[in-house]
Tab-separated table of C-alpha atoms in Angstrom:
chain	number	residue	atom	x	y	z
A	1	UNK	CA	-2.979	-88.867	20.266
A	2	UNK	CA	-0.861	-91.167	21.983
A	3	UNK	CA	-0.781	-90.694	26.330
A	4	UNK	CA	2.341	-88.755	26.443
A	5	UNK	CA	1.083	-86.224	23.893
A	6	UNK	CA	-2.434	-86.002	25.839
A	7	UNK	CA	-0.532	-85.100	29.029
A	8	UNK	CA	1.767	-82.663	27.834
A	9	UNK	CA	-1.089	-81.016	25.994
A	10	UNK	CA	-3.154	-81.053	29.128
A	11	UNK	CA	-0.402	-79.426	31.545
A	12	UNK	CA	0.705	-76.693	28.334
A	13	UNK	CA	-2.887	-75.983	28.448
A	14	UNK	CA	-3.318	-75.945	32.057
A	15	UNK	CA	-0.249	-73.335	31.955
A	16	UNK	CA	-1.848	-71.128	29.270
A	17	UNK	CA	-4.977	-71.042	30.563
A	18	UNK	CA	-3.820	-69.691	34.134
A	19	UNK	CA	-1.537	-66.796	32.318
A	20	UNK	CA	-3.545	-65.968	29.641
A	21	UNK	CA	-7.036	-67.499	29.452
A	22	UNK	CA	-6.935	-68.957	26.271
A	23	UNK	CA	-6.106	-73.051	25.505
A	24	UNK	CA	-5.288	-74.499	22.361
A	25	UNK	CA	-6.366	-77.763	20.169
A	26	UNK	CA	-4.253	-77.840	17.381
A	27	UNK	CA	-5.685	-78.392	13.587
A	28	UNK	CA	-5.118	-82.097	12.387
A	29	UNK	CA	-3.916	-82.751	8.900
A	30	UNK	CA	-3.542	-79.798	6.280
A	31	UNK	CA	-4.329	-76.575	8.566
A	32	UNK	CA	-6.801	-74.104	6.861
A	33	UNK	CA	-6.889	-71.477	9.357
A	34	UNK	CA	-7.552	-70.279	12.876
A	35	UNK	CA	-10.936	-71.069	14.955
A	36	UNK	CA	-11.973	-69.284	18.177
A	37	UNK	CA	-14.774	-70.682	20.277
A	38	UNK	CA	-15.795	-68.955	23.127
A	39	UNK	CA	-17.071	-71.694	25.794
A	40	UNK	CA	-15.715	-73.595	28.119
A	41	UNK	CA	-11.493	-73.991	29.041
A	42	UNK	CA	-11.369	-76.141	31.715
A	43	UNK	CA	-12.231	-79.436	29.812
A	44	UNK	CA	-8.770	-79.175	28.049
A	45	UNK	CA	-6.918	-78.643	30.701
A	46	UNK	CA	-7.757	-82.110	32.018
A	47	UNK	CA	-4.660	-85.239	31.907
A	48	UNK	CA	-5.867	-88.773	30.944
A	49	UNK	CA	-8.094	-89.876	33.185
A	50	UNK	CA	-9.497	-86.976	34.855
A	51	UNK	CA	-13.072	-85.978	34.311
A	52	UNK	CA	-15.535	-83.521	35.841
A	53	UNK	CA	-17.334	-84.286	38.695
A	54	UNK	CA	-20.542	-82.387	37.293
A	55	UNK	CA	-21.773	-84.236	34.577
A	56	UNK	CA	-23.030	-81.390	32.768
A	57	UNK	CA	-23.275	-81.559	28.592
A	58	UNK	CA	-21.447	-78.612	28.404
A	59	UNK	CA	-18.124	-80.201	28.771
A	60	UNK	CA	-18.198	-83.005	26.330
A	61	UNK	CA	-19.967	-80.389	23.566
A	62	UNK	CA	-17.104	-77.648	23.540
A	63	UNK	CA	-14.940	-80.345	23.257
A	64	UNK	CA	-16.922	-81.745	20.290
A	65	UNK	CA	-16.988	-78.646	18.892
A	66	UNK	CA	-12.863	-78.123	19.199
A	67	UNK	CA	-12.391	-81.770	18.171
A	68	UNK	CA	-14.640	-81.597	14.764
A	69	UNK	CA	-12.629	-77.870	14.067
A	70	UNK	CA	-9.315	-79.341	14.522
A	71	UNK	CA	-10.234	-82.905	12.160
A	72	UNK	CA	-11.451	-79.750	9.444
A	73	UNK	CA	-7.723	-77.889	9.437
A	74	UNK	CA	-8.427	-75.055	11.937
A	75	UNK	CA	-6.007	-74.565	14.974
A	76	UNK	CA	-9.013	-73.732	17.875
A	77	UNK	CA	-7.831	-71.307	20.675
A	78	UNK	CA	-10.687	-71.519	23.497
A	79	UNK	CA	-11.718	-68.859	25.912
A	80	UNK	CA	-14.145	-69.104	28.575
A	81	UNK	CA	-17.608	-67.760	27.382
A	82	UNK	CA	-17.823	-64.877	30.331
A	83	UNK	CA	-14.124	-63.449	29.298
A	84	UNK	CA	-15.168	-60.094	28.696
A	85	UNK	CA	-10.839	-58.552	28.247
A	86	UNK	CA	-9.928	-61.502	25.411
A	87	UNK	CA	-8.678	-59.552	22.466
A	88	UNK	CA	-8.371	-61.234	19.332
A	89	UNK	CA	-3.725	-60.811	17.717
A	90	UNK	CA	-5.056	-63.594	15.178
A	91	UNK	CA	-7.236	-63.032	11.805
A	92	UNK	CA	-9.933	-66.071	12.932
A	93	UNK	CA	-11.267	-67.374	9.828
A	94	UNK	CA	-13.926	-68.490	12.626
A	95	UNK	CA	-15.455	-67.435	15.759
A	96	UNK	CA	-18.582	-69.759	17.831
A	97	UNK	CA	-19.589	-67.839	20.965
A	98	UNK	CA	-22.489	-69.266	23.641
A	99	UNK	CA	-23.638	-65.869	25.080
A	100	UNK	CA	-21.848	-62.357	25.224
A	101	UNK	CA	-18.492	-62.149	23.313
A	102	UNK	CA	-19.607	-62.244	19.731
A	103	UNK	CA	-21.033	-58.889	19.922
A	104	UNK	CA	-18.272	-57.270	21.922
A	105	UNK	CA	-14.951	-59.296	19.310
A	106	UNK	CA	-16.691	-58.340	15.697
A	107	UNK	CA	-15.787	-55.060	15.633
A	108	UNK	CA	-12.421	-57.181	16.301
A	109	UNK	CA	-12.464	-59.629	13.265
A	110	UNK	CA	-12.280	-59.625	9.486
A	111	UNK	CA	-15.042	-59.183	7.843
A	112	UNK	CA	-14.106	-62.438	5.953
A	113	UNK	CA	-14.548	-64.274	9.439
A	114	UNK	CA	-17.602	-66.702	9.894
A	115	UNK	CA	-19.389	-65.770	13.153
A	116	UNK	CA	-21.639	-68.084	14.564
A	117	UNK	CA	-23.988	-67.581	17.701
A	118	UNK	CA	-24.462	-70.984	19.165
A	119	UNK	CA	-27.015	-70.755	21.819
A	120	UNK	CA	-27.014	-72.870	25.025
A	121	UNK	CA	-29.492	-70.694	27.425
A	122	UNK	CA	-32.336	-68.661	27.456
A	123	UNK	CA	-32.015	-64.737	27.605
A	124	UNK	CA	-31.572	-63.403	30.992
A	125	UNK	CA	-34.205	-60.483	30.406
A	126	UNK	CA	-36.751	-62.845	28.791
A	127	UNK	CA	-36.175	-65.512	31.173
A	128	UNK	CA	-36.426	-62.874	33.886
A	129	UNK	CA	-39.623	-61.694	32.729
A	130	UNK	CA	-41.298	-64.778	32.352
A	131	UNK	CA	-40.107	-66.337	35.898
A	132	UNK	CA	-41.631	-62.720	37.237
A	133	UNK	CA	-44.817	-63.440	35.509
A	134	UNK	CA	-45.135	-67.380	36.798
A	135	UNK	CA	-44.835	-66.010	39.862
A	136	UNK	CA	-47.496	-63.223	39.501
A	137	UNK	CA	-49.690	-65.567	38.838
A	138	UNK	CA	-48.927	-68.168	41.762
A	139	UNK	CA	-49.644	-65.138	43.583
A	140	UNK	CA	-52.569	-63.992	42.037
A	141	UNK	CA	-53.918	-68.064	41.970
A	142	UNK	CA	-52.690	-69.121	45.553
A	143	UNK	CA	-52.519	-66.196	47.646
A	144	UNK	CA	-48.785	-67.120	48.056
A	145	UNK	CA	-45.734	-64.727	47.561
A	146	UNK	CA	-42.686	-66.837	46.555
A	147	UNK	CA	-39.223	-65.305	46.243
């Protein structure tokens, strides 16, 4: 993509993602459907030469993850993973969530759609529990009540 395109992607992007949550990679050679991941926006709403300050992995793998669905035919529309009002207008021949809309958008999709789960975190009520327990027992072991 040549500097002009990446800009005016960025700023149409940027646009879209203010008024209606949802940015766009478009599908690369011959275009075999419509993608949705559910993840992160903010990574392509960025011009050349801007970058996040955190350096968490999170930004460079949704964009992975958009880049290799776009070099495979599929136009990707992104949403943010904690968008719980997104409602799907296209048929998505495929849908990759990281936490909680997968379950709430199937009802949504074709049954022909390929859903995939892609799990980045723990969950909450396990990871809860077991932080609870560690500290039952730093109780129980030290004498010491930490919040």
């Amino acid at each position: 993509m040549n500097k002009a395109r990446a800009y005016l992607s960025a700023y149409r992007n940027k646009i879209s993602n203010k008024l209606s949550g949802v940015v766009r990679v478009p599908a690369q050679g011959v275009r075999k459907g419509d993608a949705l991941l559910s993840y992160l926006t903010s990574p392509f709403t960025l011009a050349p030469g801007e970058f996040h300050t955190d350096p968490h992995a999170s930004y460079w793998e949704c964009t992975e993850i958009a880049r290799l669905l776009s070099e495979r035919g599929y136009d990707v529309d992104i949403i943010n993973w904690n968008d719980d009002s997104f409602a799907p207008k296209k048929r998505y021949s495929v849908v990759i969530d990281i936490q909680r809309n997968l379950e709430r958008l199937v009802p949504m999709l074709p049954s022909s759609c390929v859903k995939i789960m892609h799990v980045v975190s723990s969950y909450a009520e396990f990871q809860n529990a077991a932080e609870a327990q560690r500290l039952a027992g730093v109780k129980e072991r030290r004498g010491a009540a930490l919040s």
